[in-house]
mmCIF file of C-alpha atoms in Angstrom:
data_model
loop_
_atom_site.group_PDB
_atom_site.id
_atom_site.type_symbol
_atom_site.label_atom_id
_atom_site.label_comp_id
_atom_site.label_asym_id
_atom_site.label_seq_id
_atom_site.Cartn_x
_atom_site.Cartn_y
_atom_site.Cartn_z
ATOM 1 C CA UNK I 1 169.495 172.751 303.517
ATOM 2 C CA UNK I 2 166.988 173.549 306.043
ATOM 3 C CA UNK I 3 167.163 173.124 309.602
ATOM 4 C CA UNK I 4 164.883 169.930 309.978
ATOM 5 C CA UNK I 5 167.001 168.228 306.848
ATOM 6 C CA UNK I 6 170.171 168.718 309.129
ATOM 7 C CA UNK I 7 168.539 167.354 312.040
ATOM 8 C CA UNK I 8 167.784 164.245 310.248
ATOM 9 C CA UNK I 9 171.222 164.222 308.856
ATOM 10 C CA UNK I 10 172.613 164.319 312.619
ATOM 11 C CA UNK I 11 169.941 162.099 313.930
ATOM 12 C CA UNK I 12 171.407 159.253 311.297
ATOM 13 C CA UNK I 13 174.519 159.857 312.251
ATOM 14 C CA UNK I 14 173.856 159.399 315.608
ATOM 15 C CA UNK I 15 171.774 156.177 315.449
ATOM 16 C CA UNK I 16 174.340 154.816 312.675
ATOM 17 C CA UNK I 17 175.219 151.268 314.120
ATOM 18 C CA UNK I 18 178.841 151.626 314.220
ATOM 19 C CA UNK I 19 179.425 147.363 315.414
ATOM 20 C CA UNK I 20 177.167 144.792 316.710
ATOM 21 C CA UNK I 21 177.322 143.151 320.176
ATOM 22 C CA UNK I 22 175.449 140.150 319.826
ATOM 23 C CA UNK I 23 171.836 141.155 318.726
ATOM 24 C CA UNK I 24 172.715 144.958 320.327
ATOM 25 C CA UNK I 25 173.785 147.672 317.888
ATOM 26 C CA UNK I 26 176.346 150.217 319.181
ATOM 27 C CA UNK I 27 175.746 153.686 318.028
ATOM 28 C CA UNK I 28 177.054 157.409 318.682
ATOM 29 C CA UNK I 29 174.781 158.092 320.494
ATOM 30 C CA UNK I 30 174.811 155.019 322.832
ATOM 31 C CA UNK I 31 178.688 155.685 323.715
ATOM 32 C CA UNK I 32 178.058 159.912 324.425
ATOM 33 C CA UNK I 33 175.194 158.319 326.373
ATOM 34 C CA UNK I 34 177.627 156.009 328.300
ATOM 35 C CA UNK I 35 180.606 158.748 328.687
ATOM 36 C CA UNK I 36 177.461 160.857 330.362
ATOM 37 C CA UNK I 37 176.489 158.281 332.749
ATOM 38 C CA UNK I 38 180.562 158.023 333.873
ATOM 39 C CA UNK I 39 180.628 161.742 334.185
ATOM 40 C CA UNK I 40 177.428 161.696 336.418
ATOM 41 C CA UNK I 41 179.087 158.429 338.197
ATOM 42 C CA UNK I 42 182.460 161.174 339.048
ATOM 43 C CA UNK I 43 180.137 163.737 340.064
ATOM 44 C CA UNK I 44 177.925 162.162 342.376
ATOM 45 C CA UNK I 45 181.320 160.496 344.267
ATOM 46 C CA UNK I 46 182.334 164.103 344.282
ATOM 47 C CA UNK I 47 179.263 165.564 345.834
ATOM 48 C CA UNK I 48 179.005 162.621 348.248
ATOM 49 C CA UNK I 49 183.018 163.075 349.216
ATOM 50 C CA UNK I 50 182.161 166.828 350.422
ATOM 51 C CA UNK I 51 179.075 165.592 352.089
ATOM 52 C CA UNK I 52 180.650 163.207 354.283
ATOM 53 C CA UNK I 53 183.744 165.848 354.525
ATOM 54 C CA UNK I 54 180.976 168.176 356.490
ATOM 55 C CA UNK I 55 179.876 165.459 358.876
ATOM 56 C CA UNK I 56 183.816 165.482 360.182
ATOM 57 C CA UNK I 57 183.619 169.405 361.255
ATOM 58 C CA UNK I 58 183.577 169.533 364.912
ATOM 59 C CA UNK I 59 180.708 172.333 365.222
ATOM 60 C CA UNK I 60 178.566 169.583 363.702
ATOM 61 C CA UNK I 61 175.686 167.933 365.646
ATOM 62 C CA UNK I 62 176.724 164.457 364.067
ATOM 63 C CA UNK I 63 180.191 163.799 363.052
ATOM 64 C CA UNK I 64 182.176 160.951 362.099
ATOM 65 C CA UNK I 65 186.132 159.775 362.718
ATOM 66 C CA UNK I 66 188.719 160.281 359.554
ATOM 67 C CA UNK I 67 188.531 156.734 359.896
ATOM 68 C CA UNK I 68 184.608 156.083 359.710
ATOM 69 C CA UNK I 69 184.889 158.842 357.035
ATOM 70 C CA UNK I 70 187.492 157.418 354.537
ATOM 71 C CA UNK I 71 185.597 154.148 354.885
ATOM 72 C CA UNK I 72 182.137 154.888 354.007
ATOM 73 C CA UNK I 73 183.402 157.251 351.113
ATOM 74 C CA UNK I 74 185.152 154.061 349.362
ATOM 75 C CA UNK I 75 182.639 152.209 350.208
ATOM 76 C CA UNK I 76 180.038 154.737 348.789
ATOM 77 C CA UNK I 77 182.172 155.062 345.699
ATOM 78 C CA UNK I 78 182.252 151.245 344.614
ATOM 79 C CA UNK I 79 178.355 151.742 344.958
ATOM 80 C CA UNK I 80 177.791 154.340 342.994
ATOM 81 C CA UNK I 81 180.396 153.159 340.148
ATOM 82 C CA UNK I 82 178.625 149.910 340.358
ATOM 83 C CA UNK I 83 175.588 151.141 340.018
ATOM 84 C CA UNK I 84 176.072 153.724 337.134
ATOM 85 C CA UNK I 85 178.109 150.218 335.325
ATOM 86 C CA UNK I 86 174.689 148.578 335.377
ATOM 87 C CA UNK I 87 172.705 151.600 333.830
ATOM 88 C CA UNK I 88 175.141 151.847 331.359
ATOM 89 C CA UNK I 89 175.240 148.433 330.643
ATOM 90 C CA UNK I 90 171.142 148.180 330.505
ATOM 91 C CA UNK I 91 170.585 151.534 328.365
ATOM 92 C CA UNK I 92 173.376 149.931 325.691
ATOM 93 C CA UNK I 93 170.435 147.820 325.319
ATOM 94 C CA UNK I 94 172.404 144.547 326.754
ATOM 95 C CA UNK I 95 170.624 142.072 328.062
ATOM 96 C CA UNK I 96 171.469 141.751 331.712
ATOM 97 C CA UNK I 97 170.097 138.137 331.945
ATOM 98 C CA UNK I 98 173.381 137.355 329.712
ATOM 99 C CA UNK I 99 175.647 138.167 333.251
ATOM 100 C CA UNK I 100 174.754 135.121 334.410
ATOM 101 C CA UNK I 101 177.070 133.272 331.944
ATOM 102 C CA UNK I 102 179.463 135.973 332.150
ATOM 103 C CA UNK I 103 179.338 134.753 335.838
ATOM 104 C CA UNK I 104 179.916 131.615 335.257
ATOM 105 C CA UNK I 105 183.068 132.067 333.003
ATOM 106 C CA UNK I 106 184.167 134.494 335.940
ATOM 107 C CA UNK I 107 183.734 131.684 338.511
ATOM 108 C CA UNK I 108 185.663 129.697 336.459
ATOM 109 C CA UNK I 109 188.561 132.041 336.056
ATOM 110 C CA UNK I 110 188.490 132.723 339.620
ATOM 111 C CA UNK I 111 189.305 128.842 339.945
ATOM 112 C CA UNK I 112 192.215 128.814 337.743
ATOM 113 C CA UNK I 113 194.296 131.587 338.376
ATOM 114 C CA UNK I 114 191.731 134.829 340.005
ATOM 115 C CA UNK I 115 191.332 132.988 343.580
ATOM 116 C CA UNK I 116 193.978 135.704 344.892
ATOM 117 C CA UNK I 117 192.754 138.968 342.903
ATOM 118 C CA UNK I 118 189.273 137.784 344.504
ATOM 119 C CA UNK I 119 190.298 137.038 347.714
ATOM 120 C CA UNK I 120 192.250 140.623 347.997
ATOM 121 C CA UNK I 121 188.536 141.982 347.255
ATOM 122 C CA UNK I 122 186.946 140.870 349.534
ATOM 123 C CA UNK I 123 189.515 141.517 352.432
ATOM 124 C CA UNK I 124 189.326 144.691 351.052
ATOM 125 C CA UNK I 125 185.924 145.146 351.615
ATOM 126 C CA UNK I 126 186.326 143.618 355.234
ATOM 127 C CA UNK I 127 189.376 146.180 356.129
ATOM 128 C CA UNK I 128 187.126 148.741 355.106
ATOM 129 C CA UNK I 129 183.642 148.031 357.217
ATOM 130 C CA UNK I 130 185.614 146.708 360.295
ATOM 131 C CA UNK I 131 187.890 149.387 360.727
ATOM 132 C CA UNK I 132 190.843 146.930 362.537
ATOM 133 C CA UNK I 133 193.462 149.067 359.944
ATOM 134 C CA UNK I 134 193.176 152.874 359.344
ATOM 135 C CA UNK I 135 194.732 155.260 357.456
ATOM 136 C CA UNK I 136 197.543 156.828 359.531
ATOM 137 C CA UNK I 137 198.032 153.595 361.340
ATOM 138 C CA UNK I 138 201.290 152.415 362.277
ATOM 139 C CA UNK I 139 201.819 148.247 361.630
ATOM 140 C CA UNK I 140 204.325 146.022 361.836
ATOM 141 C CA UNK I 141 203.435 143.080 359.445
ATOM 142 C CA UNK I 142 204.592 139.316 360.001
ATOM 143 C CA UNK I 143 206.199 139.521 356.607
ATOM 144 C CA UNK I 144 208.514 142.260 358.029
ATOM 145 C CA UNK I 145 206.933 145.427 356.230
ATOM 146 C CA UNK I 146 207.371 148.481 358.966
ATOM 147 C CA UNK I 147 205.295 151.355 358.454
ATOM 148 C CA UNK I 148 202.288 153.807 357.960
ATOM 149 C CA UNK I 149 199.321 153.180 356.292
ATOM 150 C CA UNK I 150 198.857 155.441 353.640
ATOM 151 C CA UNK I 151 196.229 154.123 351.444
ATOM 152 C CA UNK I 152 193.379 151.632 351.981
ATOM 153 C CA UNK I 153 192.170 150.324 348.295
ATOM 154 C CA UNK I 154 189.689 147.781 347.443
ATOM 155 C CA UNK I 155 192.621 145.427 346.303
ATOM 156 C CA UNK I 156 195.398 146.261 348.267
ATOM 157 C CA UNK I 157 196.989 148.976 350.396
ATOM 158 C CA UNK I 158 199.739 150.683 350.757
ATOM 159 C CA UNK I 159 202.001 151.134 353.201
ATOM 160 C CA UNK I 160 205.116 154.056 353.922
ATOM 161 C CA UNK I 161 207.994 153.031 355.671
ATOM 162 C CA UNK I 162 209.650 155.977 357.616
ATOM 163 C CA UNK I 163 212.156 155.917 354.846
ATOM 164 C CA UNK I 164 209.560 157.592 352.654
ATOM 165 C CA UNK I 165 209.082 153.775 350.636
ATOM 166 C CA UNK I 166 205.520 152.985 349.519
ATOM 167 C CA UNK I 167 205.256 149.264 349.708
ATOM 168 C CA UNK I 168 202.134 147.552 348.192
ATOM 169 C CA UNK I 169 200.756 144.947 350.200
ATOM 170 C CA UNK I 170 197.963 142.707 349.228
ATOM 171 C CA UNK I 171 194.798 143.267 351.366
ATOM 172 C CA UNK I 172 194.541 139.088 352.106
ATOM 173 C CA UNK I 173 197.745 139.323 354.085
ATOM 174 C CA UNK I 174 195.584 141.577 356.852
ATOM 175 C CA UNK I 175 193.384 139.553 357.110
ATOM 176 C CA UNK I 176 195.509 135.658 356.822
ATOM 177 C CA UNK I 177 198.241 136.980 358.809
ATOM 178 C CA UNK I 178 199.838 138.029 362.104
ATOM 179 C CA UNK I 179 199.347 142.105 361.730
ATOM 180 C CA UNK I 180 200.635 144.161 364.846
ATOM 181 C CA UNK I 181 198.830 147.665 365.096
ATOM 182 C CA UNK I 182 200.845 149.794 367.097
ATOM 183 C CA UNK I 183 198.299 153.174 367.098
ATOM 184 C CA UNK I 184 195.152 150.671 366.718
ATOM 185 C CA UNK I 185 192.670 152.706 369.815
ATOM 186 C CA UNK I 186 195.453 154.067 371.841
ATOM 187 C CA UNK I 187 197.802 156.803 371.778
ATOM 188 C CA UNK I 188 200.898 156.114 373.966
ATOM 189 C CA UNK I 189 202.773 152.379 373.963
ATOM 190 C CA UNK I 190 205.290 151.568 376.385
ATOM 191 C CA UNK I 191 208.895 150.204 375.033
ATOM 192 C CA UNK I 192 212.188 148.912 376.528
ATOM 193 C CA UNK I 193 215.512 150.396 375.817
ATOM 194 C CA UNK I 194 218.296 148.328 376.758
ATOM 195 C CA UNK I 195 221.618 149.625 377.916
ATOM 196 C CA UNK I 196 224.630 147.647 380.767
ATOM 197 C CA UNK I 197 226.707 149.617 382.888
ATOM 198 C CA UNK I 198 229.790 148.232 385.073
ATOM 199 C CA UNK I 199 229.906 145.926 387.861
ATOM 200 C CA UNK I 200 230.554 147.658 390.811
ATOM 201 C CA UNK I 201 228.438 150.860 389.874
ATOM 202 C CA UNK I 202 225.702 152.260 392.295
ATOM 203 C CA UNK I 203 222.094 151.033 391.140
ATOM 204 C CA UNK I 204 220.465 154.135 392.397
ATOM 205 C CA UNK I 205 222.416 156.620 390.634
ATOM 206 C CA UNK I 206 222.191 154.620 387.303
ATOM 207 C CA UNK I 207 218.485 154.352 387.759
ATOM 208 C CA UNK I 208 218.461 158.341 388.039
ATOM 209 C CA UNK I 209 220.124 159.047 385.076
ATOM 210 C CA UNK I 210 217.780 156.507 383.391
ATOM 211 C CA UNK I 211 214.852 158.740 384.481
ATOM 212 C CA UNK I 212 216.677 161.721 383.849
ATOM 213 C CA UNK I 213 217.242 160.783 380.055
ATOM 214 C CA UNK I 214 213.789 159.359 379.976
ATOM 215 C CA UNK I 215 212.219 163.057 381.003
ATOM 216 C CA UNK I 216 215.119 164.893 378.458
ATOM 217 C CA UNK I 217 213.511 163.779 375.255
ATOM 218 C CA UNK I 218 210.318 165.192 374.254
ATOM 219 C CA UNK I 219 207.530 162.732 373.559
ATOM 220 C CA UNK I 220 207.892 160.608 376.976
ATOM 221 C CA UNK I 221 204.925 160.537 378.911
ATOM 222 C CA UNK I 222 204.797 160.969 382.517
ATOM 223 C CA UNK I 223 201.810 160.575 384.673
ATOM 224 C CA UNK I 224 200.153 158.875 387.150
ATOM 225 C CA UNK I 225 199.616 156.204 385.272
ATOM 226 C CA UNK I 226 202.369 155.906 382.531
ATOM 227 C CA UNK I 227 206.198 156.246 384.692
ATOM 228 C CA UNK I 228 209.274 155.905 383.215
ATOM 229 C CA UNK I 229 211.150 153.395 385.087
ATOM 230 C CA UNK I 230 214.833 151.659 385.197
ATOM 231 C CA UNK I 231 215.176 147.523 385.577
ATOM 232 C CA UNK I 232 217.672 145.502 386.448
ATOM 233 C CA UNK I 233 216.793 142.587 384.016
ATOM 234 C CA UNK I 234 220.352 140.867 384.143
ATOM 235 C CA UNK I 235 223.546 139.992 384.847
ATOM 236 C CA UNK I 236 225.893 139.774 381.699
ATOM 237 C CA UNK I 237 229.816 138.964 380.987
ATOM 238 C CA UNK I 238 230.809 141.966 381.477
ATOM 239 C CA UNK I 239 228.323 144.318 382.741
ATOM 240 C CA UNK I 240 224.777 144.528 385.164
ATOM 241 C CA UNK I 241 221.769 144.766 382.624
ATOM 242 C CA UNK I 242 219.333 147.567 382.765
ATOM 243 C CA UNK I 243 216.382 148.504 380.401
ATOM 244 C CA UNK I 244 214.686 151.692 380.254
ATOM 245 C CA UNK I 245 211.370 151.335 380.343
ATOM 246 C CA UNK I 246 208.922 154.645 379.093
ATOM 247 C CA UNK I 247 205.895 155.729 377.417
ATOM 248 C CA UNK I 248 206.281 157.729 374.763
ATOM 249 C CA UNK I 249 203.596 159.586 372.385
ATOM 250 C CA UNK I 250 202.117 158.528 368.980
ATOM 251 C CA UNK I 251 204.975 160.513 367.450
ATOM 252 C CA UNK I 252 207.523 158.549 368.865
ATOM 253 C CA UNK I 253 205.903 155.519 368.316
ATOM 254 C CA UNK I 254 205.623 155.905 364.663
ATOM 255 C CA UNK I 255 209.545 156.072 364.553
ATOM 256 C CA UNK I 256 210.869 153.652 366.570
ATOM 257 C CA UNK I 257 214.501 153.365 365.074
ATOM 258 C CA UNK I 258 214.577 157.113 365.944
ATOM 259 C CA UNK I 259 212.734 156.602 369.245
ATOM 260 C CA UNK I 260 216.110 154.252 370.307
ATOM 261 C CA UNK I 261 218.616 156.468 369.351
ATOM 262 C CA UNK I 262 217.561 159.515 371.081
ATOM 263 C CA UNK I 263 216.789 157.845 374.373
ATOM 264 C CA UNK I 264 220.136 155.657 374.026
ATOM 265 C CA UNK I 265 221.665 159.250 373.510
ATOM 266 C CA UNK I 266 220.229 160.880 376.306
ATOM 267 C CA UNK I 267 221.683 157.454 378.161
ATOM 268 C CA UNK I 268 225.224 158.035 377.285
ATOM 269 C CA UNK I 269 225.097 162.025 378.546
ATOM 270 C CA UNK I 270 223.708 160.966 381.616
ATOM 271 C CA UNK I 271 225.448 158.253 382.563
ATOM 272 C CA UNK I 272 228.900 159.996 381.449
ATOM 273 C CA UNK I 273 227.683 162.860 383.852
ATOM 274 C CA UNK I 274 227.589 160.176 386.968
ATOM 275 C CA UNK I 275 230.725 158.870 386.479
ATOM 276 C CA UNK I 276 229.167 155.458 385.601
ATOM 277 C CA UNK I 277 231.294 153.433 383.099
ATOM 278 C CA UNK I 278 229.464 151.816 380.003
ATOM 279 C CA UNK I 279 231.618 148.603 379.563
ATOM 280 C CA UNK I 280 233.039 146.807 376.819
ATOM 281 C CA UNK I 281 233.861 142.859 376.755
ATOM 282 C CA UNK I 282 236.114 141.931 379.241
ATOM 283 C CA UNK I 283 238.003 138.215 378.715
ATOM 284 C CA UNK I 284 239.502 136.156 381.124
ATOM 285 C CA UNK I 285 243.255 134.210 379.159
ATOM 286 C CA UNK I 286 244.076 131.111 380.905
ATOM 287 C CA UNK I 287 247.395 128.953 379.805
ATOM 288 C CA UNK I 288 247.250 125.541 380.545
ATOM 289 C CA UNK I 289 250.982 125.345 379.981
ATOM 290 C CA UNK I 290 254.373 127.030 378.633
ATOM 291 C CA UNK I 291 255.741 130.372 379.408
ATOM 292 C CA UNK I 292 254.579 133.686 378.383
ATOM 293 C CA UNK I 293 256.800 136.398 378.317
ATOM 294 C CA UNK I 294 255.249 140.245 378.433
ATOM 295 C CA UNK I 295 258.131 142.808 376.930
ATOM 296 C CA UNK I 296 257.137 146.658 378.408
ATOM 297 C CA UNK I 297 258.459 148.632 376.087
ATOM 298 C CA UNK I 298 258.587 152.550 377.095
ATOM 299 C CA UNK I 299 259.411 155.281 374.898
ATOM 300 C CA UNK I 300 261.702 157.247 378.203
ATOM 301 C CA UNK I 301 263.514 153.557 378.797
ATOM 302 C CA UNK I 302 267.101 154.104 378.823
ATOM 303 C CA UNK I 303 269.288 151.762 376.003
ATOM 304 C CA UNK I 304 270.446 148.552 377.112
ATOM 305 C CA UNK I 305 273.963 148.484 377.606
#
């Protein structure tokens, strides 16, 4: 067998229809052709990942925010795989004009039962060009989810609570509801940390221990614009109200169950190094009527007779 024989051989084998997709034959050749447009599809997202990777180094002339970064290079990479999806589509010999009832069967399903997978696409898409949520954001969510963002997808992101649990939340509930974004454009928040002390204490020496726990833990802020400051905010059943009010860093912000304890623990040493009682409940017993009788026992008491 000669060489141009088994290059015919090959050549049939290649253009062999293997099944028919309407009036389109699918051959060999047309799926290694398809498998080389998703390989150039991964490479170009590759190439354009460490492009847009350079534009972030801080000896460039333009640069771009991890934020700006993350969001054109998802953006970039629906493009592209969009894009490549058509070529493929068109060089399986497909006729594209055909979409348009695929549309319509698609509009259709989104009416039945896709309404939500569509609707957490397009938020998706609006997360991602508005930049209101970032990677490495810390939210609070109305439905209760506390924690980092993590991952920003085209259908839904995810989102670490500081207990190291990825929770998946669809992208609509962003964008339909209440969404609090604690490291959104600024870097220090201010928060209250409520503690009482007794009645009868001295205001100005509980209001220095508050400042001297405030300036104990590492992460409060102190400046001429952000002071850490002690209020009187009540007066309870048993004890005068304070809160301690401070800024604290990103760090501390991102950990806010941790955030309370240390400053309530910095609270306690100072306050037990002034002398000044923390109180418990204190209840007044009235009797309307009768006679109660109080036996004191002591250990030392001498035997009745």
């Amino acid at each position: 067998m000669d060489f141009l024989q088994w290059l015919d051989q090959v050549t049939q084998l290649l253009t062999h229809p293997l099944l028919s997709v309407g009036k389109t034959d699918i051959t060999v050749s047309r799926i290694i052709a398809l498998i080389g447009f998703l390989v150039l599809a991964r490479v170009l997202v590759a190439i354009i990942d460490r492009g847009l990777l350079r534009l972030a180094r801080p000896d460039r002339t333009v640069t771009l925010s991890k934020s700006g970064i993350y969001a054109l290079s998802r953006i970039m990479r629906y493009t592209v795989w969009g894009i490549v999806a058509f070529m493929g589509i068109d060089y399986l010999g497909i006729n594209l004009s055909h979409l348009a009832l695929v549309g319509g069967a698609i509009g259709v399903g989104i009416g039945f039962g896709l309404q939500n997978i569509f609707s957490n696409f397009i938020s998706g898409i609006v997360l991602l060009l508005e930049q209101t949520l970032k990677v490495g954001d810390f939210v609070d969510l109305q439905s209760g989810v506390v924690g980092r963002v993590s991952e920003i997808s085209i259908r839904y992101t995810r989102v670490t609570t500081n207990d190291s649990v990825d929770v998946i939340v669809p992208n609509s509930e962003f964008i339909n509801g209440r969404v609090t974004n604690w490291t959104f454009d600024n870097e220090n928040r201010r928060i209250h940390v409520p503690f009482g002390a007794a009645y009868g204490c001295e205001k100005e020496l509980v209001r220095e221990a508050g400042l001297a726990a405030a300036a104990s833990v590492e992460g409060t802020v102190s400046n001429a614009t952000h002071k850490s400051d002690v209020w009187l905010v009540g007066f309870g059943d048993s004890s005068l109200n304070f809160e301690l009010v401070i800024w604290v860093d990103e760090d501390l912000v991102k950990t806010p169950a941790r955030t309370q304890a240390l400053y309530l623990w910095a609270l306690e040493t100072e306050l037990s190094a002034r002398n000044i009682e923390i109180p418990f409940p204190q209840r007044d017993l009235h009797i309307r009527s009768g006679v109660l009788r109080i036996a004191n026992e002591s250990s030392d008491a001498e035997p009745a007779a």
